Amino acid sequence: MKTNAQHTLSILFQHIEIFFNLIDYYNVQSKTISEFQISVYESILQSYIRKKVADTHDQKRIASALSLDNLKQCNLLAYMNDAKGIFRIQNDLLSVIKNIDSTRLRELGQPDLDIIYAQIKTQYDYFVQQQGHYSHYNPEFMEHLDALMTIMQEIFSKIEHNVRALDGSAKRLSEIVDSHNFEKHSPTEQVKKAFAEITRIYQRNILPTLAFLTEEAMTKDSSAIYLIRKIREAFSQTTFYEEASAIATIEMRLLSFVEVITQIRRKLHQYVEMNQRQRALYNAIEQHYNELNSLIINQLDSKLTGKTLSSQHEFFHRATIFNQLISWSRSSLTKPLIELPSDLNTQEAYEYIRSNLKDVEAFQSKKHIPAKKIIDVREHILKRKRVERIKRLMHSFHATECDDLYLEIHRYLSNKLDQYSLKDIYDARAFLYKKYTITTTLKRNTIQYNEHELSYPIKKIVEKNQYEITR
């Protein structure tokens, strides 16, 4: 029996749990939710009808309305390939199902966990009052026992159901954030909403549920897991062995969700931190912009024109540190390196570098891959350690006025550095303390050492005054 599209949609949303189970299946299998297997859908559909629908007529009606042939006839499927055994739901309908799917997370909030605790606490108080006097012939006791087992099954079903939905929502939101390039584009409205939803899920669902299921909380009387354990221990000392075993099984299954929730928490926590960093960066930019805008407005005259702010203005004081960047090269390298001052504000440096990356021609040009050199690991480590020793030695290098910098460094290192060679002068030159000013003359000089010769233009150094050092 075929049904029209409107009636089919009505039945679909009445029994939307079928599609929730389908999505949960693919989340557990760590597969992308774009195509579904026909056999998996039909198996879930038949299982749902058999367990949830009692009337035979209703079973046939739902099976017919939600069959893939009827869904295809009602244009609710993007396509169905019988040869490959796959089908795809229309994107708009799938998006609606996923959005409704996210509402299942409401049952994992702190208020609902408090309701669960209240239900368990009521049963706990009753069984504690009995003081172990449990009897199969006490009608009131058996009613409480039946209520306890029903509550335990409902708690497990609810948490299992929602942990799967939580995992699915985490994957969906992660895909949205990971697909966005934050280095090239500002966050879109979709990404902002994803960040907001991640933060809400993290605070409202992840943390309370993790606290509810964590074993450390079992030592507290306010924990539902603690009460479940105490009830189980009380039953284990009586002849109600089956009930004690059932409670123990549910207790262990609940605790097994801790690892799943912990993994989701770690995944979402990195996005929460990313959102906080993005917000801090935006606030810093907005603060600097407003400050600069106020300065410009104060400079305007009646013609709405004004003078350019001087580079020595107090507003630019935090950026003066970039004037102290030192570009240097080692004789054994062909790629220039850069060393930042020790007192550099890293937040401002990273923002400055990031904002200028787009103007670097090297990133736009064709990449040149150098030939691979086979170098011994031990030799590489020794070279690194040698450069570190030179750097430490140059911290103690003092020359108030020097007419020949390279000659002075040569004399200094030849007395302090083991296995010194002339090429070490270039390494040491890069670590020269910033209080010196270097000038190159038109004269040249030659240094001879251990049958090697170095010819170079003479460089002089002069110690800066205190004002120049602090600039």
Short mmCIF file of C-alpha atoms in Angstrom, two decimals:
data_model
loop_
_atom_site.label_atom_id
_atom_site.label_comp_id
_atom_site.label_asym_id
_atom_site.label_seq_id
_atom_site.Cartn_x
_atom_site.Cartn_y
_atom_site.Cartn_z
CA MET A 1 0.00 0.00 0.00
CA LYS A 2 1.52 3.29 -1.16
CA THR A 3 0.90 6.55 0.70
CA ASN A 4 1.21 10.16 -0.41
CA ALA A 5 4.19 12.35 0.52
CA GLN A 6 2.36 14.31 3.24
CA HIS A 7 1.14 11.20 5.02
CA THR A 8 4.56 9.56 4.63
CA LEU A 9 6.31 12.54 6.24
CA SER A 10 3.81 12.45 9.10
CA ILE A 11 4.57 8.77 9.76
CA LEU A 12 8.31 9.38 9.33
CA PHE A 13 8.42 12.04 12.06
CA GLN A 14 6.12 10.02 14.33
CA HIS A 15 8.66 7.20 14.18
CA ILE A 16 11.80 9.28 13.69
CA GLU A 17 13.65 7.08 16.18
CA ILE A 18 14.19 4.68 13.24
CA PHE A 19 16.40 7.27 11.56
CA PHE A 20 18.06 8.15 14.87
CA ASN A 21 19.07 4.49 15.20
CA LEU A 22 20.31 4.52 11.60
CA ILE A 23 22.48 7.59 12.25
CA ASP A 24 23.74 6.11 15.53
CA TYR A 25 24.75 2.93 13.72
CA TYR A 26 26.96 4.83 11.29
CA ASN A 27 28.40 6.98 14.09
CA VAL A 28 29.43 3.85 15.98
CA GLN A 29 30.97 2.42 12.81
CA SER A 30 32.88 5.72 12.32
CA LYS A 31 31.51 6.08 8.81
CA THR A 32 30.47 9.25 7.02
CA ILE A 33 26.74 9.88 7.06
CA SER A 34 26.11 10.50 3.37
CA GLU A 35 25.02 7.12 2.02
CA PHE A 36 23.20 4.34 3.82
CA GLN A 37 23.07 0.62 3.14
CA ILE A 38 19.66 -0.73 2.18
CA SER A 39 20.14 -3.88 4.26
CA VAL A 40 21.02 -1.86 7.39
CA TYR A 41 17.95 0.38 7.04
CA GLU A 42 15.57 -2.52 6.47
CA SER A 43 17.00 -4.39 9.46
CA ILE A 44 16.56 -1.35 11.74
CA LEU A 45 13.05 -0.74 10.39
CA GLN A 46 11.91 -4.33 11.01
CA SER A 47 13.51 -4.40 14.47
CA TYR A 48 11.79 -1.14 15.45
CA ILE A 49 8.37 -2.28 14.22
CA ARG A 50 8.69 -5.61 15.99
CA LYS A 51 9.65 -4.01 19.35
CA LYS A 52 7.69 -0.74 19.37
CA VAL A 53 4.46 -1.47 17.45
CA ALA A 54 2.05 -4.03 18.87
CA ASP A 55 -0.91 -3.84 16.47
CA THR A 56 -0.51 -5.99 13.33
CA HIS A 57 -2.36 -3.50 11.13
CA ASP A 58 -0.12 -0.64 12.31
CA GLN A 59 2.97 -2.76 11.66
CA LYS A 60 1.97 -3.26 8.02
CA ARG A 61 1.01 0.42 7.62
CA ILE A 62 4.34 1.74 8.99
CA ALA A 63 6.40 -0.83 7.06
CA SER A 64 4.67 0.14 3.82
CA ALA A 65 4.91 3.91 4.38
CA LEU A 66 8.59 3.86 5.39
CA SER A 67 9.71 1.34 2.79
CA LEU A 68 12.44 2.62 0.48
CA ASP A 69 10.22 2.18 -2.58
CA ASN A 70 7.56 4.45 -1.09
CA LEU A 71 10.15 7.00 0.12
CA LYS A 72 11.57 7.10 -3.40
CA GLN A 73 8.12 7.54 -4.94
CA CYS A 74 7.48 10.47 -2.57
CA ASN A 75 10.79 12.10 -3.66
CA LEU A 76 12.28 11.82 -0.17
CA LEU A 77 15.38 9.99 -1.47
CA ALA A 78 18.13 11.64 -3.52
CA TYR A 79 18.81 8.30 -5.20
CA MET A 80 18.69 4.55 -4.58
CA ASN A 81 21.07 2.07 -6.22
CA ASP A 82 19.75 -1.49 -5.92
CA ALA A 83 22.85 -2.94 -7.59
CA LYS A 84 25.20 -1.46 -4.97
CA GLY A 85 22.64 -1.74 -2.16
CA ILE A 86 22.89 1.92 -1.11
CA PHE A 87 20.57 4.93 -0.94
CA ARG A 88 20.75 8.57 0.07
CA ILE A 89 18.15 10.75 1.79
CA GLN A 90 17.41 14.21 0.42
CA ASN A 91 19.85 16.70 2.00
CA ASP A 92 17.09 18.97 3.35
CA LEU A 93 15.29 16.08 5.04
CA LEU A 94 18.54 14.66 6.43
CA SER A 95 19.44 18.08 7.89
CA VAL A 96 16.05 18.28 9.62
CA ILE A 97 16.52 14.79 11.08
CA LYS A 98 20.00 15.69 12.34
CA ASN A 99 18.71 18.90 13.95
CA ILE A 100 15.93 16.99 15.68
CA ASP A 101 18.53 14.40 16.64
CA SER A 102 20.46 17.05 18.57
CA THR A 103 17.43 17.64 20.85
CA ARG A 104 18.00 14.19 22.36
CA LEU A 105 20.88 15.78 24.24
CA ARG A 106 18.43 17.62 26.48
CA GLU A 107 17.94 14.48 28.54
CA LEU A 108 21.62 14.55 29.53
CA GLY A 109 21.42 17.98 31.19
CA GLN A 110 21.95 18.56 34.90
CA PRO A 111 18.20 18.92 35.68
CA ASP A 112 17.46 15.50 34.15
CA LEU A 113 20.40 13.94 35.98
CA ASP A 114 18.96 15.41 39.19
CA ILE A 115 15.63 13.70 38.42
CA ILE A 116 17.45 10.40 37.92
CA TYR A 117 19.19 10.91 41.26
CA ALA A 118 15.87 11.64 43.00
CA GLN A 119 14.35 8.41 41.63
CA ILE A 120 17.33 6.34 42.77
CA LYS A 121 17.42 8.11 46.17
CA THR A 122 13.76 7.24 46.82
CA GLN A 123 14.43 3.54 46.21
CA TYR A 124 17.70 3.67 48.16
CA ASP A 125 15.99 5.12 51.24
CA TYR A 126 13.32 2.40 51.14
CA PHE A 127 15.75 -0.52 50.86
CA VAL A 128 18.02 0.92 53.58
CA GLN A 129 15.04 1.09 55.95
CA GLN A 130 14.39 -2.62 55.38
CA GLN A 131 17.84 -3.39 56.89
CA GLY A 132 18.25 -6.53 54.81
CA HIS A 133 14.83 -8.00 55.62
CA TYR A 134 13.94 -8.73 51.99
CA SER A 135 11.13 -11.19 51.30
CA HIS A 136 9.47 -12.52 48.15
CA TYR A 137 6.21 -12.67 50.10
CA ASN A 138 6.07 -8.95 50.96
CA PRO A 139 3.84 -7.26 48.30
CA GLU A 140 5.10 -3.75 49.10
CA PHE A 141 8.72 -4.86 48.87
CA MET A 142 8.13 -6.60 45.54
CA GLU A 143 6.45 -3.46 44.15
CA HIS A 144 9.51 -1.39 45.08
CA LEU A 145 11.77 -4.05 43.59
CA ASP A 146 9.86 -3.98 40.29
CA ALA A 147 10.00 -0.16 40.30
CA LEU A 148 13.75 -0.26 40.95
CA MET A 149 14.46 -2.63 38.05
CA THR A 150 12.25 -0.54 35.73
CA ILE A 151 14.07 2.66 36.74
CA MET A 152 17.48 1.01 36.23
CA GLN A 153 16.53 -0.13 32.72
CA GLU A 154 15.16 3.32 31.84
CA ILE A 155 18.31 5.04 33.13
CA PHE A 156 20.59 2.78 31.10
CA SER A 157 18.46 3.11 27.95
CA LYS A 158 18.29 6.91 28.25
CA ILE A 159 22.02 7.42 28.84
CA GLU A 160 23.04 4.92 26.15
CA HIS A 161 20.67 6.56 23.68
CA ASN A 162 21.98 10.04 24.41
CA VAL A 163 25.67 9.17 24.54
CA ARG A 164 25.37 7.95 20.95
CA ALA A 165 23.56 11.14 19.96
CA LEU A 166 26.23 13.17 21.73
CA ASP A 167 28.95 11.39 19.77
CA GLY A 168 27.10 12.06 16.52
CA SER A 169 26.65 15.76 17.29
CA ALA A 170 30.33 16.08 18.23
CA LYS A 171 31.38 14.60 14.89
CA ARG A 172 28.98 16.85 12.97
CA LEU A 173 30.22 20.02 14.69
CA SER A 174 33.85 18.95 14.32
CA GLU A 175 33.41 18.59 10.57
CA ILE A 176 32.00 22.12 10.33
CA VAL A 177 34.89 23.69 12.27
CA ASP A 178 37.65 21.59 10.67
CA SER A 179 36.45 22.43 7.15
CA HIS A 180 36.99 26.16 7.76
CA ASN A 181 40.38 27.75 7.02
CA PHE A 182 40.91 30.25 9.84
CA GLU A 183 44.21 31.51 8.38
CA LYS A 184 42.56 32.79 5.19
CA HIS A 185 38.96 33.53 6.17
CA SER A 186 37.20 34.98 9.17
CA PRO A 187 34.68 32.65 10.86
CA THR A 188 31.39 32.36 8.98
CA GLU A 189 27.97 32.47 10.63
CA GLN A 190 27.80 28.67 10.44
CA VAL A 191 31.16 28.31 12.21
CA LYS A 192 30.13 30.81 14.89
CA LYS A 193 26.92 28.84 15.54
CA ALA A 194 28.96 25.61 15.65
CA PHE A 195 31.28 27.13 18.26
CA ALA A 196 28.29 28.31 20.30
CA GLU A 197 26.67 24.86 20.14
CA ILE A 198 29.96 23.16 21.08
CA THR A 199 30.32 25.40 24.12
CA ARG A 200 26.71 24.78 25.15
CA ILE A 201 27.01 20.99 24.77
CA TYR A 202 30.33 20.99 26.61
CA GLN A 203 29.00 22.93 29.60
CA ARG A 204 25.43 21.54 29.75
CA ASN A 205 25.88 17.92 28.70
CA ILE A 206 29.49 16.73 28.74
CA LEU A 207 30.64 17.92 32.17
CA PRO A 208 27.48 16.97 34.15
CA THR A 209 27.27 13.52 32.52
CA LEU A 210 30.96 12.87 33.09
CA ALA A 211 30.59 13.86 36.74
CA PHE A 212 27.54 11.58 36.99
CA LEU A 213 29.43 8.56 35.58
CA THR A 214 32.92 9.08 37.04
CA GLU A 215 33.98 6.45 39.57
CA GLU A 216 35.56 9.10 41.83
CA ALA A 217 32.05 10.46 42.44
CA MET A 218 30.99 7.08 43.84
CA THR A 219 32.49 7.99 47.23
CA LYS A 220 29.94 10.79 47.64
CA ASP A 221 26.41 10.34 48.96
CA SER A 222 25.16 12.83 46.36
CA SER A 223 26.11 10.53 43.48
CA ALA A 224 23.48 8.31 41.83
CA ILE A 225 26.19 5.81 40.91
CA TYR A 226 27.14 5.62 44.59
CA LEU A 227 23.53 4.82 45.55
CA ILE A 228 23.30 2.16 42.82
CA ARG A 229 26.43 0.48 44.17
CA LYS A 230 25.07 0.49 47.74
CA ILE A 231 21.77 -1.05 46.58
CA ARG A 232 23.66 -3.71 44.63
CA GLU A 233 25.84 -4.53 47.67
CA ALA A 234 22.73 -4.84 49.84
CA PHE A 235 21.07 -7.29 47.41
CA SER A 236 24.27 -9.34 47.02
CA GLN A 237 24.02 -10.29 50.70
CA THR A 238 20.52 -11.74 50.27
CA THR A 239 18.91 -14.47 48.17
CA PHE A 240 17.97 -12.00 45.41
CA TYR A 241 20.92 -13.09 43.28
CA GLU A 242 19.32 -12.41 39.89
CA GLU A 243 18.37 -8.86 40.83
CA ALA A 244 21.86 -8.19 42.23
CA SER A 245 23.43 -9.52 39.03
CA ALA A 246 21.16 -7.38 36.83
CA ILE A 247 21.95 -4.23 38.85
CA ALA A 248 25.70 -5.01 38.68
CA THR A 249 25.49 -5.42 34.89
CA ILE A 250 23.75 -2.06 34.45
CA GLU A 251 26.23 -0.42 36.82
CA MET A 252 29.21 -1.68 34.80
CA ARG A 253 27.60 -0.63 31.51
CA LEU A 254 26.97 2.85 32.84
CA LEU A 255 30.59 3.14 33.94
CA SER A 256 31.73 1.92 30.51
CA PHE A 257 30.34 5.13 29.01
CA VAL A 258 32.98 7.12 30.90
CA GLU A 259 35.64 6.41 28.27
CA VAL A 260 33.31 7.43 25.43
CA ILE A 261 32.30 10.67 27.17
CA THR A 262 35.96 11.41 28.02
CA GLN A 263 37.00 11.09 24.37
CA ILE A 264 34.17 13.39 23.31
CA ARG A 265 35.17 15.87 26.04
CA ARG A 266 38.77 15.95 24.80
CA LYS A 267 37.61 16.43 21.22
CA LEU A 268 35.25 19.29 22.08
CA HIS A 269 37.58 20.90 24.63
CA GLN A 270 40.10 21.80 21.91
CA TYR A 271 37.33 23.61 20.03
CA VAL A 272 36.24 25.39 23.22
CA GLU A 273 39.82 26.63 23.69
CA MET A 274 40.01 27.58 20.00
CA ASN A 275 36.83 29.63 20.38
CA GLN A 276 38.24 31.36 23.45
CA ARG A 277 41.47 32.22 21.60
CA GLN A 278 39.48 33.55 18.63
CA ARG A 279 37.38 35.67 20.97
CA ALA A 280 40.47 36.99 22.79
CA LEU A 281 42.10 37.86 19.46
CA TYR A 282 38.95 39.64 18.27
CA ASN A 283 38.69 41.59 21.54
CA ALA A 284 42.35 42.65 21.29
CA ILE A 285 41.90 43.81 17.69
CA GLU A 286 38.71 45.67 18.59
CA GLN A 287 40.39 47.35 21.56
CA HIS A 288 43.38 48.48 19.47
CA TYR A 289 41.11 49.69 16.69
CA ASN A 290 38.94 51.73 19.05
CA GLU A 291 42.02 53.24 20.67
CA LEU A 292 43.52 54.15 17.29
CA ASN A 293 40.18 55.49 16.05
CA SER A 294 39.92 57.79 19.09
CA LEU A 295 43.43 59.11 18.50
CA ILE A 296 42.65 59.84 14.84
CA ILE A 297 39.39 61.63 15.69
CA ASN A 298 41.22 63.83 18.20
CA GLN A 299 43.71 64.80 15.47
CA LEU A 300 41.00 65.99 13.06
CA ASP A 301 40.43 69.68 12.48
CA SER A 302 37.37 71.54 11.20
CA LYS A 303 38.04 70.30 7.66
CA LEU A 304 38.08 66.70 8.90
CA THR A 305 41.75 66.41 8.03
CA GLY A 306 44.58 65.89 10.44
CA LYS A 307 48.19 65.01 10.88
CA THR A 308 49.62 61.53 10.61
CA LEU A 309 50.45 59.89 13.92
CA SER A 310 54.19 59.79 14.51
CA SER A 311 55.87 56.40 14.66
CA GLN A 312 57.21 57.49 18.06
CA HIS A 313 53.68 57.87 19.42
CA GLU A 314 52.90 55.96 22.60
CA PHE A 315 50.29 53.89 20.74
CA PHE A 316 53.02 52.23 18.66
CA HIS A 317 55.33 51.63 21.61
CA ARG A 318 54.39 47.93 21.85
CA ALA A 319 55.44 47.41 18.21
CA THR A 320 58.91 48.96 18.55
CA ILE A 321 60.27 45.60 19.63
CA PHE A 322 60.02 44.40 16.03
CA ASN A 323 62.80 46.84 15.12
CA GLN A 324 65.16 44.58 17.05
CA LEU A 325 64.64 41.46 14.95
CA ILE A 326 67.98 39.97 13.85
CA SER A 327 68.30 38.13 10.55
CA TRP A 328 71.31 35.83 10.39
CA SER A 329 72.75 32.89 8.46
CA ARG A 330 75.08 30.06 9.34
CA SER A 331 77.88 29.16 6.99
CA SER A 332 76.64 25.58 6.74
CA LEU A 333 73.07 26.60 5.82
CA THR A 334 71.57 28.14 2.70
CA LYS A 335 68.28 29.09 4.31
CA PRO A 336 68.15 32.33 6.38
CA LEU A 337 67.03 31.97 9.97
CA ILE A 338 65.61 34.51 12.40
CA GLU A 339 66.06 34.92 16.13
CA LEU A 340 63.62 36.93 18.21
CA PRO A 341 64.68 39.03 21.21
CA SER A 342 64.36 37.33 24.58
CA ASP A 343 61.92 39.95 25.89
CA LEU A 344 59.56 39.64 22.93
CA ASN A 345 55.81 39.69 23.53
CA THR A 346 54.91 36.43 21.76
CA GLN A 347 51.22 37.26 21.32
CA GLU A 348 52.01 40.44 19.37
CA ALA A 349 54.80 38.72 17.44
CA TYR A 350 52.62 35.85 16.27
CA GLU A 351 49.84 38.23 15.25
CA TYR A 352 52.33 40.41 13.32
CA ILE A 353 53.85 37.43 11.53
CA ARG A 354 50.46 35.85 10.77
CA SER A 355 49.09 39.05 9.26
CA ASN A 356 52.11 39.40 6.96
CA LEU A 357 52.31 35.80 5.75
CA LYS A 358 50.07 36.54 2.77
CA ASP A 359 52.62 39.07 1.47
CA VAL A 360 55.55 36.67 1.52
CA GLU A 361 56.54 35.89 -2.07
CA ALA A 362 58.18 32.61 -1.09
CA PHE A 363 54.77 31.09 -0.31
CA GLN A 364 53.43 32.07 -3.73
CA SER A 365 56.45 30.97 -5.78
CA LYS A 366 57.20 27.46 -6.95
CA LYS A 367 58.77 25.44 -4.18
CA HIS A 368 62.38 24.36 -4.58
CA ILE A 369 63.04 21.04 -2.90
CA PRO A 370 66.73 20.79 -1.94
CA ALA A 371 68.61 17.58 -2.49
CA LYS A 372 68.49 15.29 0.48
CA LYS A 373 71.77 15.00 2.31
CA ILE A 374 72.54 11.87 4.25
CA ILE A 375 73.97 13.07 7.53
CA ASP A 376 74.90 11.08 10.55
CA VAL A 377 72.59 11.72 13.51
CA ARG A 378 75.49 11.99 15.90
CA GLU A 379 77.21 14.55 13.68
CA HIS A 380 74.03 16.63 13.51
CA ILE A 381 73.65 16.62 17.31
CA LEU A 382 77.28 17.66 17.76
CA LYS A 383 76.78 20.60 15.39
CA ARG A 384 73.73 21.75 17.31
CA LYS A 385 75.55 21.51 20.63
CA ARG A 386 78.51 23.42 19.20
CA VAL A 387 76.28 26.32 18.12
CA GLU A 388 74.74 26.38 21.61
CA ARG A 389 78.23 26.59 23.17
CA ILE A 390 79.12 29.49 20.87
CA LYS A 391 75.91 31.25 21.84
CA ARG A 392 76.71 30.91 25.57
CA LEU A 393 80.25 32.18 25.05
CA MET A 394 79.05 35.25 23.15
CA HIS A 395 76.91 36.29 26.10
CA SER A 396 80.21 36.98 27.92
CA PHE A 397 81.80 38.78 24.98
CA HIS A 398 82.55 42.44 25.81
CA ALA A 399 84.22 45.03 23.58
CA THR A 400 83.51 48.68 24.29
CA GLU A 401 85.10 49.86 21.05
CA CYS A 402 86.59 47.57 18.44
CA ASP A 403 88.16 48.49 15.10
CA ASP A 404 88.01 44.92 13.78
CA LEU A 405 85.07 42.86 14.99
CA TYR A 406 85.96 39.56 13.28
CA LEU A 407 89.55 39.70 14.55
CA GLU A 408 88.31 40.35 18.10
CA ILE A 409 85.86 37.42 17.90
CA HIS A 410 88.66 35.23 16.47
CA ARG A 411 90.95 36.00 19.42
CA TYR A 412 88.12 35.47 21.90
CA LEU A 413 86.90 32.10 20.58
CA SER A 414 90.32 30.65 19.80
CA ASN A 415 91.13 30.77 23.53
CA LYS A 416 87.78 29.46 24.79
CA LEU A 417 86.32 27.08 22.18
CA ASP A 418 87.62 23.56 21.59
CA GLN A 419 88.40 22.63 17.97
CA TYR A 420 87.86 26.23 16.92
CA SER A 421 87.74 27.02 13.17
CA LEU A 422 87.39 30.28 11.24
CA LYS A 423 83.82 29.55 10.13
CA ASP A 424 82.75 29.74 13.79
CA ILE A 425 83.16 33.53 13.50
CA TYR A 426 79.99 33.74 11.40
CA ASP A 427 78.01 31.71 13.94
CA ALA A 428 79.29 33.92 16.76
CA ARG A 429 78.51 37.10 14.83
CA ALA A 430 74.78 36.25 14.93
CA PHE A 431 74.80 36.03 18.73
CA LEU A 432 76.44 39.41 19.29
CA TYR A 433 74.67 41.26 22.09
CA LYS A 434 72.16 43.89 20.92
CA LYS A 435 73.87 46.73 22.81
CA TYR A 436 76.45 47.06 20.02
CA THR A 437 76.14 48.96 16.72
CA ILE A 438 78.00 47.39 13.76
CA THR A 439 79.35 49.41 10.83
CA THR A 440 81.16 48.07 7.76
CA THR A 441 84.26 49.87 6.45
CA LEU A 442 85.80 49.87 2.97
CA LYS A 443 88.97 48.17 4.20
CA ARG A 444 89.62 44.43 4.18
CA ASN A 445 91.68 42.17 6.40
CA THR A 446 92.84 38.55 6.41
CA ILE A 447 93.02 36.05 9.26
CA GLN A 448 95.13 32.90 9.01
CA TYR A 449 94.56 30.01 11.39
CA ASN A 450 95.45 26.29 11.14
CA GLU A 451 96.34 26.49 7.45
CA HIS A 452 93.03 28.23 6.68
CA GLU A 453 92.57 31.81 5.59
CA LEU A 454 89.59 34.14 5.94
CA SER A 455 89.35 37.37 3.95
CA TYR A 456 86.63 39.80 4.99
CA PRO A 457 85.59 43.48 5.03
CA ILE A 458 86.51 45.06 8.35
CA LYS A 459 83.57 45.74 10.66
CA LYS A 460 83.64 48.10 13.62
CA ILE A 461 81.42 48.00 16.69
CA VAL A 462 80.40 50.80 19.03
CA GLU A 463 78.42 50.37 22.23
CA LYS A 464 74.96 51.97 22.10
CA ASN A 465 73.85 54.47 24.70
CA GLN A 466 71.01 53.61 27.07
CA TYR A 467 68.37 55.43 24.97
CA GLU A 468 69.23 53.49 21.81
CA ILE A 469 69.10 50.15 23.65
CA THR A 470 65.59 50.74 24.98
CA ARG A 471 64.18 51.90 21.64
#
